[in-house]
């Protein structure tokens, strides 16, 4: 099938590439000419495992093209995806200006029947607004062209987006037209062969499903962080608690890891947007408000642990100290630092008069873009280089390469011999045995404290 996709971010680029991989003829549209030219040369604007070789192979095979020419793409597409950003507005609601701009563009250039697919995460009722915007532009042209608007939310995890797209758990299709559903079923047939993954529903239910899914996952994270904070105060070990509750099949093991707080482009934005939707319809979303409040506080907890250590005795806190920071991205296997806990931590350390030496396997370029050059920030080429001249180590992102360090080497390198583990990837006893003090999330101070 001929497919046009507006937007070459995580959702648009991954979706377009995977559709091309199974044989569809895909054109991706973006207003950023430099990005389009880069994609044509094989330069991928995001880090996503497995994406780069797939983009290059499908582009070379002629199944995946990139353009800034919206009219050309609309003429090409039997199915037209809207996969542009919906950033949070000042009140937390999703900003639909880019989605509706694409809808108006479609209306101005549509010349044949098509199915328009909302792939962006959008508030309930957006399909109606998209339909109205397209219809208004068609009417202005005096054109009578049939089209359908479908909600087909994405469920892609950054770091696993290609695998999620190629082997989806479910394919949610919200539509009023059986013909539109049939078109989407045909489009997704290559991903739907061994069992039926399609979940059909009305448009508004599909729009709400994506928000509900992300809000549920965010709720599990905030709940575990709340329990971790209780564990810390009562002298319990949250890792033991996690194993105790995770073994209950009604709860399960996923998303019950305490840590430094959730970030990224989805959970913070979607929880806020869903809460705003509820408020706009006269419902006070108490649980969603609590989820967001817990996460906001949790992002400051690593610094609280650091303060707890350095406020002991006659030390003047973190002023003049140097911290090695391992991990800047909000999660492993991505270079995304949007709403990342590392950003709050670095700001707090700098405000306290400390310096930082940072390393992340993929997010260094993004960190340079965000922070620029400053005297109290050193970008390092490796995790061990970050330890040079550092007083303490803070682990913020649980990259696999950080999981088994040489603890004796850490002890020799760190002036104050202390590790702050923001993801609970180390066993306190092992660190203590190497002569290091340990602080984890919901694990309290090490027994040597």
Coordinates of C-alpha atoms in Angstrom, one line a residue:
X1 CA 0.0 0.0 0.0
X2 CA 1.0 3.6 -0.5
X3 CA 1.6 5.4 2.8
X4 CA 2.4 9.0 3.7
X5 CA 3.6 9.8 7.2
X6 CA 3.8 13.4 8.6
X7 CA 6.6 13.6 11.2
X8 CA 9.9 11.9 11.4
X9 CA 10.3 11.7 15.2
X10 CA 10.3 8.5 17.2
X11 CA 6.8 7.5 16.2
X12 CA 6.8 8.7 12.6
X13 CA 10.2 7.4 11.6
X14 CA 9.9 4.1 13.4
X15 CA 6.4 3.5 12.0
X16 CA 7.3 4.4 8.5
X17 CA 10.4 2.3 8.5
X18 CA 8.7 -0.8 9.8
X19 CA 5.9 -0.4 7.3
X20 CA 8.5 -0.2 4.5
X21 CA 10.2 -3.2 6.0
X22 CA 7.2 -5.4 5.3
X23 CA 6.8 -4.1 1.7
X24 CA 4.6 -0.9 1.8
X25 CA 5.6 2.1 -0.2
X26 CA 6.2 4.9 2.4
X27 CA 6.9 8.6 2.1
X28 CA 7.8 10.4 5.3
X29 CA 7.2 14.2 5.4
X30 CA 8.9 16.8 7.7
X31 CA 9.2 20.5 7.5
X32 CA 12.8 20.4 8.7
X33 CA 14.8 20.4 5.4
X34 CA 18.1 19.6 7.2
X35 CA 16.6 16.6 8.9
X36 CA 15.1 15.3 5.6
X37 CA 18.4 15.8 3.8
X38 CA 20.2 14.0 6.6
X39 CA 17.7 11.0 6.5
X40 CA 18.3 10.8 2.7
X41 CA 22.0 10.4 3.5
X42 CA 21.4 7.8 6.2
X43 CA 21.8 10.2 9.2
X44 CA 19.3 9.2 11.8
X45 CA 18.2 12.1 14.1
X46 CA 17.4 9.8 17.1
X47 CA 19.1 6.9 18.7
X48 CA 17.0 3.8 18.6
X49 CA 18.5 0.3 18.5
X50 CA 18.1 -1.4 15.1
X51 CA 16.6 1.6 13.4
X52 CA 19.5 2.9 11.4
X53 CA 20.3 -0.2 9.3
X54 CA 16.6 -0.7 8.6
X55 CA 16.2 3.0 7.4
X56 CA 19.2 2.7 5.2
X57 CA 18.2 -0.7 3.7
X58 CA 14.6 0.4 2.9
X59 CA 15.7 3.8 1.6
X60 CA 18.1 2.0 -0.7
X61 CA 15.4 -0.4 -1.8
X62 CA 13.1 2.5 -2.8
X63 CA 10.4 1.6 -0.3
X64 CA 11.2 4.5 2.1
X65 CA 11.5 8.1 0.9
X66 CA 11.8 11.5 2.7
X67 CA 10.5 14.8 1.6
X68 CA 9.5 18.3 2.6
X69 CA 6.8 18.4 -0.1
X70 CA 3.5 17.8 1.7
X71 CA 1.5 17.9 -1.5
X72 CA 3.6 15.2 -3.1
X73 CA 3.2 12.9 0.0
X74 CA -0.6 13.5 0.2
X75 CA -1.0 12.6 -3.5
X76 CA 1.0 9.5 -2.8
X77 CA -0.8 8.2 0.2
X78 CA -3.8 5.9 0.3
X79 CA -3.2 6.0 4.1
X80 CA -2.0 9.3 5.6
X81 CA -0.5 9.2 9.1
X82 CA -0.3 12.2 11.4
X83 CA 2.6 11.5 13.7
X84 CA 3.7 15.0 14.8
X85 CA 4.4 16.2 18.3
X86 CA 1.7 17.2 20.8
X87 CA 3.8 19.0 23.4
X88 CA 2.3 20.1 26.7
X89 CA 0.7 23.5 26.8
X90 CA 1.1 25.8 29.7
X91 CA -1.8 24.3 31.5
X92 CA -0.6 20.7 30.9
X93 CA -3.0 20.0 28.1
X94 CA -1.8 18.6 24.8
X95 CA -1.0 21.3 22.2
X96 CA -2.7 20.3 19.0
X97 CA -1.4 23.1 16.7
X98 CA 0.9 20.7 14.8
X99 CA -1.7 18.0 14.4
X100 CA -4.3 20.5 13.1
X101 CA -1.8 22.2 10.8
X102 CA -1.2 18.8 9.1
X103 CA -5.0 18.2 8.9
X104 CA -5.4 21.6 7.2
X105 CA -2.6 20.7 4.8
X106 CA -4.2 17.4 4.0
X107 CA -7.5 19.2 3.2
X108 CA -5.7 21.7 0.9
X109 CA -4.1 19.0 -1.2
X110 CA -6.2 15.8 -1.0
X111 CA -7.2 14.7 -4.5
X112 CA -8.4 11.1 -3.9
X113 CA -10.2 9.2 -1.2
X114 CA -7.9 8.3 1.8
X115 CA -7.8 7.2 5.3
X116 CA -6.3 9.7 7.7
X117 CA -4.7 8.1 10.8
X118 CA -4.1 9.9 14.1
X119 CA -0.9 8.2 15.3
X120 CA 0.1 11.0 17.6
X121 CA -1.0 10.8 21.3
X122 CA -4.0 13.2 21.3
X123 CA -6.9 14.1 23.6
X124 CA -10.3 12.6 23.3
X125 CA -12.2 14.4 20.6
X126 CA -9.2 15.2 18.4
X127 CA -10.4 13.0 15.5
X128 CA -13.5 15.2 15.3
X129 CA -11.2 18.3 15.1
X130 CA -9.0 16.7 12.5
X131 CA -12.1 15.7 10.4
X132 CA -13.5 19.3 10.7
X133 CA -10.2 20.9 9.7
X134 CA -9.9 18.7 6.6
X135 CA -13.6 19.2 5.7
X136 CA -13.3 22.9 6.0
X137 CA -10.3 23.1 3.6
X138 CA -12.0 20.8 1.1
X139 CA -15.1 23.0 1.2
X140 CA -13.0 26.1 0.6
X141 CA -11.7 24.4 -2.5
X142 CA -15.2 23.2 -3.5
X143 CA -13.9 19.6 -3.5
X144 CA -16.1 16.6 -2.6
X145 CA -13.6 13.9 -1.7
X146 CA -14.4 11.1 0.7
X147 CA -12.0 10.5 3.6
X148 CA -12.1 8.8 7.0
X149 CA -10.3 9.7 10.2
X150 CA -9.1 6.8 12.4
X151 CA -7.4 6.7 15.8
X152 CA -4.5 4.3 15.8
X153 CA -2.4 5.1 18.9
X154 CA 1.2 4.0 19.1
X155 CA 2.5 1.8 21.9
X156 CA 6.2 2.1 21.3
X157 CA 8.8 2.0 24.1
X158 CA 11.8 4.1 23.5
X159 CA 14.8 1.7 23.3
X160 CA 12.5 -1.1 22.0
X161 CA 10.5 0.8 19.5
X162 CA 11.5 -1.2 16.4
X163 CA 10.7 -4.5 18.2
X164 CA 7.4 -3.1 19.5
X165 CA 6.4 -2.0 16.0
X166 CA 7.4 -5.2 14.2
X167 CA 5.9 -7.5 16.9
X168 CA 3.1 -5.5 18.5
X169 CA 1.2 -6.7 21.5
X170 CA -2.0 -5.1 20.2
X171 CA -3.1 -2.9 17.3
X172 CA -5.8 -0.5 18.5
X173 CA -8.0 0.8 15.7
X174 CA -10.7 3.3 16.6
X175 CA -13.0 4.1 13.7
X176 CA -16.7 4.6 12.8
X177 CA -16.3 3.2 9.3
X178 CA -16.0 -0.6 8.6
X179 CA -14.2 0.3 5.3
X180 CA -11.6 2.3 7.2
X181 CA -11.0 -0.6 9.6
X182 CA -10.6 -2.9 6.6
X183 CA -7.9 -0.6 5.1
X184 CA -6.0 -0.6 8.4
X185 CA -6.3 -4.3 8.7
X186 CA -4.8 -4.7 5.3
X187 CA -2.0 -2.3 6.1
X188 CA -1.1 -4.2 9.3
X189 CA -1.7 -7.7 8.0
X190 CA 2.1 -8.5 7.9
X191 CA 2.2 -7.8 11.7
X192 CA -0.9 -9.8 12.4
X193 CA -0.3 -13.2 10.9
X194 CA 0.0 -15.7 13.8
X195 CA -2.9 -14.2 15.8
X196 CA -5.3 -11.4 15.6
X197 CA -3.7 -8.4 17.4
X198 CA -6.3 -5.9 16.2
X199 CA -8.5 -4.4 18.9
X200 CA -11.4 -2.6 17.2
X201 CA -13.3 0.2 19.1
X202 CA -14.9 3.6 18.6
X203 CA -12.6 6.6 18.0
X204 CA -12.9 8.2 21.4
X205 CA -12.2 5.0 23.2
X206 CA -9.1 4.5 21.1
X207 CA -7.9 8.0 21.9
X208 CA -8.4 7.4 25.7
X209 CA -6.8 4.0 25.6
X210 CA -3.3 5.4 24.9
X211 CA -3.5 7.9 27.8
X212 CA -4.9 5.3 30.1
X213 CA -2.1 2.9 29.3
X214 CA 0.6 5.4 30.0
X215 CA -1.1 6.7 33.1
X216 CA -1.4 3.1 34.5
X217 CA 2.3 2.5 34.0
X218 CA 3.3 5.8 35.5
X219 CA 1.0 5.0 38.5
X220 CA 2.9 1.8 39.1
X221 CA 6.2 3.6 39.1
X222 CA 5.0 6.3 41.4
X223 CA 3.4 3.8 43.7
X224 CA 6.7 1.9 44.0
X225 CA 8.6 5.1 44.7
X226 CA 6.1 6.0 47.4
X227 CA 6.6 2.5 49.0
X228 CA 10.4 2.9 48.6
X229 CA 10.3 6.1 50.6
X230 CA 8.3 4.4 53.3
X231 CA 10.7 1.5 53.3
X232 CA 13.6 3.9 53.8
X233 CA 12.0 5.4 56.9
X234 CA 10.9 2.2 58.6
X235 CA 14.2 0.3 57.9
X236 CA 12.9 -2.1 55.3
X237 CA 14.6 -3.0 52.0
X238 CA 12.4 -2.1 49.0
X239 CA 14.1 -4.8 46.8
X240 CA 12.8 -7.5 49.2
X241 CA 9.4 -5.9 49.1
X242 CA 9.5 -5.7 45.3
X243 CA 10.2 -9.5 45.1
X244 CA 7.5 -10.2 47.6
X245 CA 4.8 -8.3 45.7
X246 CA 6.0 -9.1 42.2
X247 CA 5.5 -12.8 42.7
X248 CA 1.8 -12.1 43.0
X249 CA 0.5 -12.7 39.4
X250 CA -2.2 -10.1 40.0
X251 CA 0.6 -7.5 40.3
X252 CA 3.4 -8.9 38.2
X253 CA 7.0 -7.9 37.8
X254 CA 6.7 -5.1 35.2
X255 CA 7.1 -1.4 36.2
X256 CA 7.6 -2.1 39.9
X257 CA 11.2 -1.0 40.1
X258 CA 11.8 2.0 42.4
X259 CA 14.1 4.7 41.1
X260 CA 14.9 8.4 40.5
X261 CA 11.5 9.1 38.9
X262 CA 10.1 8.6 35.4
X263 CA 10.9 10.9 32.5
X264 CA 10.9 10.9 28.7
X265 CA 8.4 12.2 26.2
X266 CA 5.4 10.2 27.1
X267 CA 4.6 9.5 30.8
X268 CA 5.0 13.1 32.1
X269 CA 3.2 14.7 29.2
X270 CA 0.4 12.1 29.0
X271 CA -0.4 12.0 32.7
X272 CA -0.6 15.8 32.8
X273 CA -2.7 15.8 29.6
X274 CA -5.1 13.1 30.9
X275 CA -5.6 15.0 34.1
X276 CA -6.3 18.2 32.1
X277 CA -8.9 16.3 30.0
X278 CA -10.6 15.1 33.2
X279 CA -10.7 18.6 34.7
X280 CA -12.1 20.0 31.5
X281 CA -15.0 17.5 31.7
X282 CA -15.7 18.3 35.4
X283 CA -13.9 15.5 37.1
X284 CA -11.1 16.0 39.6
X285 CA -8.4 13.4 38.8
X286 CA -7.1 12.9 42.3
X287 CA -5.0 9.8 41.5
X288 CA -3.4 11.3 38.4
X289 CA -2.5 14.4 40.4
X290 CA -0.9 12.2 43.1
X291 CA 1.0 10.2 40.5
X292 CA 2.5 13.4 39.0
X293 CA 3.2 14.9 42.5
X294 CA 5.0 11.8 43.7
X295 CA 7.2 11.8 40.6
X296 CA 8.0 15.4 40.9
X297 CA 9.2 14.9 44.5
X298 CA 11.1 11.7 43.5
X299 CA 13.3 13.4 41.0
X300 CA 14.8 15.3 43.9
X301 CA 15.4 12.3 46.1
X302 CA 18.8 11.4 44.9
X303 CA 20.0 14.9 45.9
X304 CA 18.3 14.4 49.3
X305 CA 20.4 11.2 49.8
X306 CA 23.5 13.2 48.8
X307 CA 22.7 15.9 51.3
X308 CA 22.1 13.3 54.0
X309 CA 25.6 12.0 53.5
X310 CA 27.4 15.3 53.2
X311 CA 25.6 17.0 56.0
X312 CA 27.1 14.6 58.5
X313 CA 29.8 16.0 60.8
X314 CA 31.4 19.3 59.9
X315 CA 31.2 19.0 56.2
X316 CA 29.7 22.0 54.4
X317 CA 27.5 19.9 52.1
X318 CA 28.4 19.4 48.4
X319 CA 30.1 22.8 47.9
X320 CA 33.5 22.1 46.3
X321 CA 32.8 18.5 45.7
X322 CA 33.0 16.7 42.4
X323 CA 30.5 14.1 41.4
X324 CA 30.8 11.4 38.7
X325 CA 27.4 10.9 37.1
X326 CA 26.8 7.7 35.2
X327 CA 23.8 8.0 32.9
X328 CA 21.9 11.1 31.6
X329 CA 19.1 9.7 29.4
X330 CA 15.8 9.1 31.1
X331 CA 16.2 5.3 30.4
X332 CA 18.7 3.0 28.7
X333 CA 18.8 2.5 25.0
X334 CA 17.9 6.0 24.1
X335 CA 19.5 9.5 23.9
X336 CA 16.3 11.2 25.1
X337 CA 16.8 13.5 28.0
X338 CA 13.3 15.1 28.1
X339 CA 12.1 15.2 31.7
X340 CA 15.1 13.1 32.7
X341 CA 15.9 12.9 36.4
X342 CA 19.5 13.7 35.6
X343 CA 18.5 17.2 34.7
X344 CA 17.1 17.9 38.1
X345 CA 20.1 16.3 39.8
X346 CA 22.7 18.3 37.9
X347 CA 20.8 21.5 38.5
X348 CA 20.7 20.8 42.3
X349 CA 24.4 19.9 42.4
X350 CA 25.4 23.1 40.6
X351 CA 23.1 25.2 42.8
X352 CA 24.9 23.6 45.8
X353 CA 28.3 24.6 44.5
X354 CA 29.4 21.2 43.2
X355 CA 31.0 20.1 39.9
X356 CA 30.1 17.1 37.8
X357 CA 31.8 14.7 35.4
X358 CA 29.3 13.0 33.3
X359 CA 29.1 10.0 31.0
X360 CA 26.3 8.4 29.1
X361 CA 26.7 5.9 26.2
X362 CA 24.3 7.7 23.9
X363 CA 23.1 11.0 25.4
X364 CA 26.4 13.0 25.5
X365 CA 25.6 15.1 22.3
X366 CA 22.1 15.8 23.6
X367 CA 23.6 16.9 27.0
X368 CA 26.0 19.2 25.2
X369 CA 23.1 20.8 23.4
X370 CA 21.1 21.2 26.6
X371 CA 23.8 22.4 29.0
X372 CA 26.4 23.9 26.7
X373 CA 30.0 24.4 27.9
X374 CA 30.4 25.4 31.6
X375 CA 33.3 25.2 34.1
X376 CA 31.4 22.9 36.5
X377 CA 30.6 20.3 33.8
X378 CA 33.1 17.9 32.2
X379 CA 32.0 15.5 29.5
X380 CA 33.9 12.2 29.7
X381 CA 34.6 9.5 27.1
X382 CA 34.0 6.6 29.4
X383 CA 32.4 5.7 32.7
X384 CA 35.8 5.2 34.4
X385 CA 37.1 8.5 33.0
X386 CA 34.2 10.2 34.8
X387 CA 35.6 8.9 38.1
X388 CA 38.9 10.7 37.7
X389 CA 39.1 13.4 40.4
X390 CA 35.6 12.6 41.6
X391 CA 34.6 12.4 45.3
X392 CA 31.4 10.4 44.7
X393 CA 29.6 8.4 42.1
X394 CA 25.9 8.9 41.3
X395 CA 24.2 6.3 39.0
X396 CA 21.1 7.8 37.3
X397 CA 20.5 5.6 34.3
X398 CA 20.7 1.8 34.4
X399 CA 22.7 1.1 31.3
X400 CA 23.9 -2.5 31.2
X401 CA 27.5 -1.5 31.1
X402 CA 27.2 0.1 34.5
X403 CA 25.9 -3.0 36.2
X404 CA 29.2 -4.8 37.0
X405 CA 31.9 -2.3 37.7
X406 CA 35.2 -3.0 39.5
X407 CA 34.2 -1.9 43.0
X408 CA 37.8 -1.9 44.2
X409 CA 38.6 0.5 41.4
X410 CA 35.7 2.6 42.5
X411 CA 37.0 2.7 46.0
X412 CA 40.5 3.8 44.9
X413 CA 39.1 6.4 42.5
X414 CA 36.5 8.1 44.6
X415 CA 37.8 10.6 47.2
X416 CA 34.9 10.1 49.6
X417 CA 34.3 6.4 48.8
X418 CA 30.5 6.8 48.4
X419 CA 28.0 5.5 45.7
X420 CA 24.5 6.9 45.3
X421 CA 22.6 4.3 43.3
X422 CA 19.5 5.9 41.7
X423 CA 18.3 2.6 40.1
X424 CA 19.2 0.0 42.8
X425 CA 21.4 -1.9 40.4
X426 CA 24.0 -2.9 43.0
X427 CA 23.9 -5.1 46.1
X428 CA 24.7 -3.0 49.2
X429 CA 26.7 -5.8 50.8
X430 CA 29.0 -6.1 47.8
X431 CA 29.7 -2.4 47.7
X432 CA 30.3 -2.3 51.5
X433 CA 32.7 -5.2 51.2
X434 CA 34.8 -3.1 48.9
X435 CA 34.9 -0.3 51.5
X436 CA 32.3 2.0 49.9
X437 CA 29.4 3.6 51.5
X438 CA 26.1 2.9 49.7
X439 CA 22.8 4.8 49.3
X440 CA 20.0 3.3 47.2
X441 CA 16.3 4.1 46.6
X442 CA 14.3 2.7 49.5
X443 CA 17.2 0.7 50.9
X444 CA 18.4 3.2 53.4
X445 CA 22.1 3.9 54.3
X446 CA 24.4 0.9 54.2
X447 CA 25.0 -0.9 57.5
X448 CA 28.4 0.7 57.7
X449 CA 26.8 4.1 58.0

